[in-house]
Amino acid sequence: MSKKPSILLIEDEENLHEALKLNLELEGYEVSSAFNGTEALQKVQEEYFDLLIVDVMIPEIDGISVIETIRVQQNEVPVLILSAKNTSSDRVLGLKKGADDYLTKPFNLEELILRVQKLINKNLKMNDKVTIGDTYSFGSNYIDFKAQEATTKSGEKIQLSKKESMLLKLLIENKNEVVPREKILQTVWGYNVYPTTRTIDNFILSFRKYFEDDSRNPKYFHSVRGVGYKYTE
């Protein structure tokens, strides 16, 4: 069964929050709630979401600052702004700070649902990277994903765990691009709430041991501090 797309709804007006949550759940989405900016940022740190719906006028940290903070952290999650402000300068500011769409209050519920669908579908398409086949070779290394087996630079055959195979495949399919740790944990571990980053670090250390000529100066497997991991050739 495929997982329901998840949405974080950041809205402090309780009646509206409840109505939106209910309608989005009826459309088949999984909805988490945040009622202020601090809570919203904490949830984004802890969980993976397919979409954020952000009201601009929320307590503690306003919606625009929430979006700015998320973008600074290299998180590309789609964002739909809800706002009572409807001047073009407000709209431009929201989009400039990293929102993908902007809807002014009062809005038509059907229009909101359509925009939500569009943003989530676009995000899912972007996440479907070029897929590689069952085998892959780089340097003098060879990987057979189907058999979960690799032949290392020294000609040694090693068994890979299912998670090692999945992580290798994900990194190689996103060659030369940083894959955020959230994406790795969501794709490989299938978690919504994450274990520590050290879990992935240990896998990367193993890959270096297996596949690099000099594990201290890696050519293929890189950690990008605070953001994620990258495979380069």
Tab-separated table of N, CA, C and O in Angstrom, residues 60-161:
chain	number	residue	atom	x	y	z
A	60	GLU	N	4.389	33.730	17.719
A	60	GLU	CA	5.799	33.422	18.018
A	60	GLU	C	6.740	33.724	16.852
A	60	GLU	O	7.520	34.641	16.903
A	61	ILE	N	6.683	32.933	15.806
A	61	ILE	CA	7.498	33.242	14.613
A	61	ILE	C	6.510	33.318	13.463
A	61	ILE	O	5.747	32.374	13.243
A	62	ASP	N	6.509	34.426	12.715
A	62	ASP	CA	5.498	34.552	11.649
A	62	ASP	C	5.784	33.604	10.483
A	62	ASP	O	6.891	33.067	10.351
A	63	GLY	N	4.772	33.404	9.653
A	63	GLY	CA	4.853	32.434	8.556
A	63	GLY	C	5.995	32.674	7.588
A	63	GLY	O	6.675	31.737	7.156
A	64	ILE	N	6.241	33.947	7.240
A	64	ILE	CA	7.314	34.263	6.284
A	64	ILE	C	8.675	33.861	6.873
A	64	ILE	O	9.514	33.276	6.183
A	65	SER	N	8.876	34.153	8.172
A	65	SER	CA	10.154	33.780	8.821
A	65	SER	C	10.315	32.265	8.894
A	65	SER	O	11.423	31.738	8.761
A	66	VAL	N	9.196	31.567	9.090
A	66	VAL	CA	9.232	30.094	9.114
A	66	VAL	C	9.732	29.587	7.758
A	66	VAL	O	10.637	28.741	7.680
A	67	ILE	N	9.164	30.129	6.674
A	67	ILE	CA	9.559	29.692	5.322
A	67	ILE	C	11.033	30.005	5.073
A	67	ILE	O	11.787	29.152	4.580
A	68	GLU	N	11.451	31.226	5.455
A	68	GLU	CA	12.858	31.620	5.263
A	68	GLU	C	13.797	30.645	5.972
A	68	GLU	O	14.796	30.206	5.402
A	69	THR	N	13.471	30.321	7.215
A	69	THR	CA	14.322	29.420	8.004
A	69	THR	C	14.420	28.049	7.342
A	69	THR	O	15.496	27.453	7.248
A	70	ILE	N	13.289	27.547	6.860
A	70	ILE	CA	13.263	26.221	6.214
A	70	ILE	C	14.126	26.228	4.949
A	70	ILE	O	14.895	25.303	4.693
A	71	ARG	N	14.026	27.301	4.176
A	71	ARG	CA	14.810	27.373	2.931
A	71	ARG	C	16.306	27.500	3.194
A	71	ARG	O	17.122	26.941	2.476
A	72	VAL	N	16.674	28.223	4.263
A	72	VAL	CA	18.087	28.358	4.623
A	72	VAL	C	18.666	26.987	4.954
A	72	VAL	O	19.825	26.685	4.686
A	73	GLN	N	17.819	26.108	5.511
A	73	GLN	CA	18.273	24.752	5.859
A	73	GLN	C	18.266	23.814	4.651
A	73	GLN	O	18.354	22.601	4.796
A	74	GLN	N	18.128	24.374	3.457
A	74	GLN	CA	18.147	23.593	2.205
A	74	GLN	C	16.978	22.627	2.096
A	74	GLN	O	17.061	21.628	1.385
A	75	ASN	N	15.905	22.892	2.825
A	75	ASN	CA	14.742	22.011	2.735
A	75	ASN	C	13.846	22.526	1.608
A	75	ASN	O	13.397	23.664	1.633
A	76	GLU	N	13.614	21.684	0.611
A	76	GLU	CA	12.867	22.120	-0.582
A	76	GLU	C	11.384	21.740	-0.548
A	76	GLU	O	10.726	21.711	-1.579
A	77	VAL	N	10.862	21.411	0.629
A	77	VAL	CA	9.456	21.003	0.728
A	77	VAL	C	8.549	22.084	0.117
A	77	VAL	O	8.776	23.272	0.332
A	78	PRO	N	7.541	21.701	-0.693
A	78	PRO	CA	6.647	22.709	-1.261
A	78	PRO	C	5.867	23.443	-0.163
A	78	PRO	O	5.493	22.841	0.836
A	79	VAL	N	5.654	24.747	-0.383
A	79	VAL	CA	4.962	25.571	0.607
A	79	VAL	C	3.823	26.346	-0.037
A	79	VAL	O	4.014	27.010	-1.058
A	80	LEU	N	2.639	26.245	0.562
A	80	LEU	CA	1.481	27.031	0.130
A	80	LEU	C	1.158	28.015	1.248
A	80	LEU	O	0.913	27.616	2.385
A	81	ILE	N	1.193	29.308	0.922
A	81	ILE	CA	0.883	30.343	1.921
A	81	ILE	C	-0.613	30.630	1.931
A	81	ILE	O	-1.242	30.728	0.870
A	82	LEU	N	-1.161	30.773	3.133
A	82	LEU	CA	-2.528	31.279	3.303
A	82	LEU	C	-2.379	32.643	3.957
A	82	LEU	O	-1.665	32.771	4.943
A	83	SER	N	-3.041	33.659	3.411
A	83	SER	CA	-2.873	34.967	4.018
A	83	SER	C	-4.100	35.841	3.859
A	83	SER	O	-4.788	35.793	2.843
A	84	ALA	N	-4.341	36.648	4.891
A	84	ALA	CA	-5.435	37.629	4.809
A	84	ALA	C	-4.942	38.851	4.042
A	84	ALA	O	-5.731	39.695	3.620
A	85	LYS	N	-3.624	38.949	3.866
A	85	LYS	CA	-3.050	40.081	3.110
A	85	LYS	C	-3.109	39.755	1.628
A	85	LYS	O	-2.574	38.720	1.211
A	86	ASN	N	-3.740	40.623	0.860
A	86	ASN	CA	-3.876	40.247	-0.553
A	86	ASN	C	-3.293	41.265	-1.525
A	86	ASN	O	-3.641	41.284	-2.693
A	87	THR	N	-2.397	42.149	-1.062
A	87	THR	CA	-1.789	43.079	-2.014
A	87	THR	C	-0.705	42.338	-2.794
A	87	THR	O	-0.159	41.337	-2.324
A	88	SER	N	-0.394	42.869	-3.968
A	88	SER	CA	0.593	42.163	-4.803
A	88	SER	C	1.963	42.180	-4.138
A	88	SER	O	2.748	41.258	-4.300
A	89	SER	N	2.260	43.216	-3.326
A	89	SER	CA	3.577	43.249	-2.671
A	89	SER	C	3.696	42.143	-1.618
A	89	SER	O	4.759	41.555	-1.433
A	90	ASP	N	2.579	41.819	-0.930
A	90	ASP	CA	2.589	40.713	0.037
A	90	ASP	C	2.822	39.393	-0.674
A	90	ASP	O	3.577	38.537	-0.228
A	91	ARG	N	2.139	39.242	-1.798
A	91	ARG	CA	2.254	38.018	-2.591
A	91	ARG	C	3.691	37.826	-3.082
A	91	ARG	O	4.279	36.760	-2.951
A	92	VAL	N	4.250	38.929	-3.620
A	92	VAL	CA	5.628	38.883	-4.140
A	92	VAL	C	6.606	38.536	-3.021
A	92	VAL	O	7.497	37.712	-3.192
A	93	LEU	N	6.404	39.143	-1.839
A	93	LEU	CA	7.296	38.865	-0.704
A	93	LEU	C	7.243	37.382	-0.341
A	93	LEU	O	8.273	36.726	-0.184
A	94	GLY	N	6.032	36.836	-0.254
A	94	GLY	CA	5.875	35.419	0.093
A	94	GLY	C	6.584	34.511	-0.900
A	94	GLY	O	7.313	33.582	-0.526
A	95	LEU	N	6.408	34.790	-2.182
A	95	LEU	CA	7.024	33.950	-3.221
A	95	LEU	C	8.546	34.132	-3.224
A	95	LEU	O	9.302	33.194	-3.433
A	96	LYS	N	8.973	35.377	-2.985
A	96	LYS	CA	10.412	35.673	-2.943
A	96	LYS	C	11.102	34.914	-1.810
A	96	LYS	O	12.235	34.477	-1.929
A	97	LYS	N	10.414	34.795	-0.682
A	97	LYS	CA	11.016	34.144	0.485
A	97	LYS	C	10.983	32.622	0.374
A	97	LYS	O	11.448	31.914	1.261
A	98	GLY	N	10.375	32.114	-0.703
A	98	GLY	CA	10.473	30.667	-0.921
A	98	GLY	C	9.162	29.911	-0.984
A	98	GLY	O	9.166	28.688	-1.088
A	99	ALA	N	7.998	30.614	-0.925
A	99	ALA	CA	6.726	29.892	-1.060
A	99	ALA	C	6.535	29.492	-2.523
A	99	ALA	O	7.066	30.141	-3.427
A	100	ASP	N	5.792	28.412	-2.758
A	100	ASP	CA	5.538	27.954	-4.135
A	100	ASP	C	4.195	28.468	-4.642
A	100	ASP	O	3.954	28.506	-5.835
A	101	ASP	N	3.303	28.803	-3.718
A	101	ASP	CA	1.968	29.259	-4.111
A	101	ASP	C	1.414	30.127	-2.986
A	101	ASP	O	1.883	30.062	-1.844
A	102	TYR	N	0.404	30.951	-3.326
A	102	TYR	CA	-0.109	31.947	-2.372
A	102	TYR	C	-1.609	32.037	-2.547
A	102	TYR	O	-2.096	32.249	-3.655
A	103	LEU	N	-2.332	31.843	-1.479
A	103	LEU	CA	-3.794	31.874	-1.547
A	103	LEU	C	-4.299	32.863	-0.504
A	103	LEU	O	-3.886	32.801	0.650
A	104	THR	N	-5.162	33.797	-0.938
A	104	THR	CA	-5.627	34.797	0.034
A	104	THR	C	-6.947	34.373	0.666
A	104	THR	O	-7.773	33.715	0.030
A	105	LYS	N	-7.126	34.772	1.933
A	105	LYS	CA	-8.368	34.485	2.650
A	105	LYS	C	-9.367	35.596	2.350
A	105	LYS	O	-8.952	36.734	2.208
A	106	PRO	N	-10.653	35.330	2.318
A	106	PRO	CA	-11.265	34.001	2.358
A	106	PRO	C	-11.047	33.302	1.017
A	106	PRO	O	-10.996	33.954	-0.023
A	107	PHE	N	-10.895	31.997	1.038
A	107	PHE	CA	-10.647	31.274	-0.216
A	107	PHE	C	-11.706	30.197	-0.416
A	107	PHE	O	-12.417	29.812	0.497
A	108	ASN	N	-11.742	29.726	-1.640
A	108	ASN	CA	-12.664	28.658	-2.004
A	108	ASN	C	-11.971	27.331	-1.665
A	108	ASN	O	-10.844	27.086	-2.083
A	109	LEU	N	-12.658	26.486	-0.900
A	109	LEU	CA	-12.067	25.232	-0.435
A	109	LEU	C	-11.632	24.342	-1.602
A	109	LEU	O	-10.576	23.722	-1.579
A	110	GLU	N	-12.455	24.317	-2.636
A	110	GLU	CA	-12.137	23.477	-3.804
A	110	GLU	C	-10.838	23.936	-4.459
A	110	GLU	O	-10.019	23.137	-4.897
A	111	GLU	N	-10.658	25.259	-4.506
A	111	GLU	CA	-9.437	25.802	-5.110
A	111	GLU	C	-8.217	25.417	-4.266
A	111	GLU	O	-7.179	25.031	-4.786
A	112	LEU	N	-8.371	25.491	-2.944
A	112	LEU	CA	-7.275	25.099	-2.051
A	112	LEU	C	-6.893	23.639	-2.306
A	112	LEU	O	-5.718	23.308	-2.471
A	113	ILE	N	-7.888	22.758	-2.367
A	113	ILE	CA	-7.633	21.323	-2.580
A	113	ILE	C	-6.899	21.108	-3.908
A	113	ILE	O	-5.942	20.328	-3.987
A	114	LEU	N	-7.323	21.813	-4.957
A	114	LEU	CA	-6.676	21.672	-6.274
A	114	LEU	C	-5.215	22.114	-6.218
A	114	LEU	O	-4.340	21.470	-6.779
A	115	ARG	N	-4.976	23.222	-5.541
A	115	ARG	CA	-3.598	23.725	-5.450
A	115	ARG	C	-2.717	22.778	-4.633
A	115	ARG	O	-1.549	22.573	-4.946
A	116	VAL	N	-3.293	22.218	-3.587
A	116	VAL	CA	-2.576	21.246	-2.755
A	116	VAL	C	-2.185	20.037	-3.614
A	116	VAL	O	-1.033	19.591	-3.618
A	117	GLN	N	-3.156	19.534	-4.382
A	117	GLN	CA	-2.906	18.370	-5.255
A	117	GLN	C	-1.781	18.652	-6.237
A	117	GLN	O	-0.882	17.849	-6.436
A	118	LYS	N	-1.836	19.830	-6.831
A	118	LYS	CA	-0.864	20.212	-7.850
A	118	LYS	C	0.552	20.267	-7.267
A	118	LYS	O	1.500	19.751	-7.852
A	119	LEU	N	0.676	20.884	-6.095
A	119	LEU	CA	2.004	21.004	-5.471
A	119	LEU	C	2.553	19.647	-5.044
A	119	LEU	O	3.732	19.361	-5.210
A	120	ILE	N	1.684	18.798	-4.522
A	120	ILE	CA	2.142	17.474	-4.079
A	120	ILE	C	2.549	16.622	-5.281
A	120	ILE	O	3.588	15.970	-5.273
A	121	ASN	N	1.764	16.656	-6.346
A	121	ASN	CA	2.111	15.880	-7.548
A	121	ASN	C	3.425	16.345	-8.156
A	121	ASN	O	4.245	15.536	-8.581
A	122	LYS	N	3.624	17.668	-8.173
A	122	LYS	CA	4.861	18.224	-8.732
A	122	LYS	C	6.052	17.743	-7.897
A	122	LYS	O	7.082	17.355	-8.417
A	123	ASN	N	5.874	17.740	-6.579
A	123	ASN	CA	6.942	17.304	-5.683
A	123	ASN	C	7.262	15.824	-5.876
A	123	ASN	O	8.419	15.417	-5.928
A	124	LEU	N	6.217	15.006	-6.034
A	124	LEU	CA	6.432	13.565	-6.221
A	124	LEU	C	7.157	13.303	-7.533
A	124	LEU	O	8.034	12.456	-7.614
A	125	LYS	N	6.794	14.068	-8.580
A	125	LYS	CA	7.462	13.905	-9.884
A	125	LYS	C	8.937	14.247	-9.768
A	125	LYS	O	9.791	13.563	-10.297
A	126	MET	N	9.223	15.352	-9.067
A	126	MET	CA	10.619	15.773	-8.938
A	126	MET	C	11.433	14.769	-8.148
A	126	MET	O	12.620	14.616	-8.344
A	127	ASN	N	10.765	14.066	-7.235
A	127	ASN	CA	11.478	13.087	-6.418
A	127	ASN	C	11.733	11.778	-7.153
A	127	ASN	O	12.508	10.947	-6.718
A	128	ASP	N	11.030	11.583	-8.268
A	128	ASP	CA	11.279	10.374	-9.060
A	128	ASP	C	12.457	10.623	-9.979
A	128	ASP	O	12.303	11.100	-11.084
A	129	LYS	N	13.630	10.334	-9.489
A	129	LYS	CA	14.849	10.590	-10.255
A	129	LYS	C	15.030	9.508	-11.321
A	129	LYS	O	14.356	8.502	-11.324
A	130	VAL	N	16.019	9.747	-12.184
A	130	VAL	CA	16.404	8.747	-13.179
A	130	VAL	C	16.729	7.457	-12.440
A	130	VAL	O	17.491	7.467	-11.485
A	131	THR	N	16.154	6.369	-12.898
A	131	THR	CA	16.488	5.125	-12.193
A	131	THR	C	17.620	4.423	-12.919
A	131	THR	O	17.753	4.521	-14.135
A	132	ILE	N	18.429	3.734	-12.141
A	132	ILE	CA	19.524	2.973	-12.749
A	132	ILE	C	19.102	1.507	-12.761
A	132	ILE	O	18.167	1.125	-12.080
A	133	GLY	N	19.802	0.706	-13.523
A	133	GLY	CA	19.424	-0.704	-13.656
A	133	GLY	C	19.778	-1.512	-12.412
A	133	GLY	O	20.017	-0.974	-11.340
A	134	ASP	N	19.828	-2.830	-12.596
A	134	ASP	CA	20.106	-3.723	-11.462
A	134	ASP	C	21.589	-3.783	-11.112
A	134	ASP	O	21.957	-4.239	-10.037
A	135	THR	N	22.444	-3.357	-12.063
A	135	THR	CA	23.887	-3.399	-11.773
A	135	THR	C	24.495	-2.035	-12.085
A	135	THR	O	23.965	-1.274	-12.897
A	136	TYR	N	25.609	-1.761	-11.438
A	136	TYR	CA	26.270	-0.473	-11.643
A	136	TYR	C	27.746	-0.639	-11.337
A	136	TYR	O	28.114	-1.322	-10.379
A	137	SER	N	28.590	-0.014	-12.157
A	137	SER	CA	30.013	-0.087	-11.825
A	137	SER	C	30.626	1.309	-11.830
A	137	SER	O	30.225	2.181	-12.596
A	138	PHE	N	31.592	1.519	-10.946
A	138	PHE	CA	32.336	2.783	-10.890
A	138	PHE	C	33.729	2.453	-10.388
A	138	PHE	O	33.899	1.603	-9.509
A	139	GLY	N	34.748	3.109	-10.985
A	139	GLY	CA	36.137	2.763	-10.652
A	139	GLY	C	36.305	1.282	-10.899
A	139	GLY	O	35.878	0.758	-11.932
A	140	SER	N	36.886	0.562	-9.943
A	140	SER	CA	36.980	-0.902	-10.126
A	140	SER	C	35.961	-1.605	-9.254
A	140	SER	O	36.138	-2.761	-8.894
A	141	ASN	N	34.886	-0.895	-8.895
A	141	ASN	CA	33.834	-1.486	-8.066
A	141	ASN	C	32.630	-1.865	-8.925
A	141	ASN	O	32.343	-1.218	-9.933
A	142	TYR	N	31.935	-2.899	-8.484
A	142	TYR	CA	30.761	-3.364	-9.221
A	142	TYR	C	29.662	-3.696	-8.211
A	142	TYR	O	29.918	-4.371	-7.214
A	143	ILE	N	28.455	-3.191	-8.456
A	143	ILE	CA	27.348	-3.461	-7.523
A	143	ILE	C	26.222	-4.175	-8.252
A	143	ILE	O	25.833	-3.771	-9.364
A	144	ASP	N	25.727	-5.228	-7.635
A	144	ASP	CA	24.543	-5.916	-8.144
A	144	ASP	C	23.433	-5.677	-7.115
A	144	ASP	O	23.412	-6.298	-6.059
A	145	PHE	N	22.545	-4.737	-7.441
A	145	PHE	CA	21.506	-4.345	-6.473
A	145	PHE	C	20.527	-5.483	-6.199
A	145	PHE	O	20.074	-5.665	-5.085
A	146	LYS	N	20.224	-6.234	-7.262
A	146	LYS	CA	19.240	-7.301	-7.122
A	146	LYS	C	19.744	-8.402	-6.181
A	146	LYS	O	19.028	-8.884	-5.320
A	147	ALA	N	21.009	-8.761	-6.362
A	147	ALA	CA	21.588	-9.821	-5.528
A	147	ALA	C	22.089	-9.268	-4.186
A	147	ALA	O	22.543	-10.027	-3.332
A	148	GLN	N	22.023	-7.927	-4.039
A	148	GLN	CA	22.551	-7.253	-2.842
A	148	GLN	C	23.996	-7.680	-2.589
A	148	GLN	O	24.358	-8.163	-1.519
A	149	GLU	N	24.789	-7.482	-3.632
A	149	GLU	CA	26.164	-7.958	-3.599
A	149	GLU	C	27.046	-6.928	-4.283
A	149	GLU	O	26.611	-6.253	-5.211
A	150	ALA	N	28.278	-6.822	-3.842
A	150	ALA	CA	29.207	-5.906	-4.499
A	150	ALA	C	30.567	-6.558	-4.625
A	150	ALA	O	30.942	-7.397	-3.808
A	151	THR	N	31.287	-6.174	-5.680
A	151	THR	CA	32.679	-6.598	-5.822
A	151	THR	C	33.504	-5.340	-5.628
A	151	THR	O	33.317	-4.350	-6.352
A	152	THR	N	34.374	-5.350	-4.636
A	152	THR	CA	35.120	-4.138	-4.297
A	152	THR	C	36.360	-3.988	-5.171
A	152	THR	O	36.697	-4.890	-5.953
A	153	LYS	N	37.041	-2.851	-4.989
A	153	LYS	CA	38.246	-2.538	-5.779
A	153	LYS	C	39.299	-3.642	-5.699
A	153	LYS	O	40.037	-3.876	-6.633
A	154	SER	N	39.334	-4.373	-4.563
A	154	SER	CA	40.361	-5.419	-4.409
A	154	SER	C	39.880	-6.765	-4.949
A	154	SER	O	40.542	-7.778	-4.810
A	155	GLY	N	38.658	-6.763	-5.550
A	155	GLY	CA	38.132	-8.002	-6.122
A	155	GLY	C	37.382	-8.845	-5.112
A	155	GLY	O	36.937	-9.954	-5.399
A	156	GLU	N	37.222	-8.307	-3.914
A	156	GLU	CA	36.533	-9.065	-2.867
A	156	GLU	C	35.015	-8.926	-3.044
A	156	GLU	O	34.492	-7.847	-3.326
A	157	LYS	N	34.309	-10.058	-2.898
A	157	LYS	CA	32.841	-10.038	-2.994
A	157	LYS	C	32.259	-9.808	-1.609
A	157	LYS	O	32.650	-10.486	-0.660
A	158	ILE	N	31.339	-8.848	-1.498
A	158	ILE	CA	30.720	-8.633	-0.181
A	158	ILE	C	29.200	-8.641	-0.313
A	158	ILE	O	28.656	-8.248	-1.346
A	159	GLN	N	28.533	-9.080	0.727
A	159	GLN	CA	27.068	-9.039	0.788
A	159	GLN	C	26.665	-7.665	1.303
A	159	GLN	O	27.261	-7.160	2.242
A	160	LEU	N	25.658	-7.087	0.692
A	160	LEU	CA	25.142	-5.804	1.174
A	160	LEU	C	23.805	-6.039	1.870
A	160	LEU	O	23.031	-6.895	1.446
A	161	SER	N	23.545	-5.290	2.916
A	161	SER	CA	22.218	-5.397	3.545
A	161	SER	C	21.214	-4.676	2.633
A	161	SER	O	21.605	-3.908	1.749
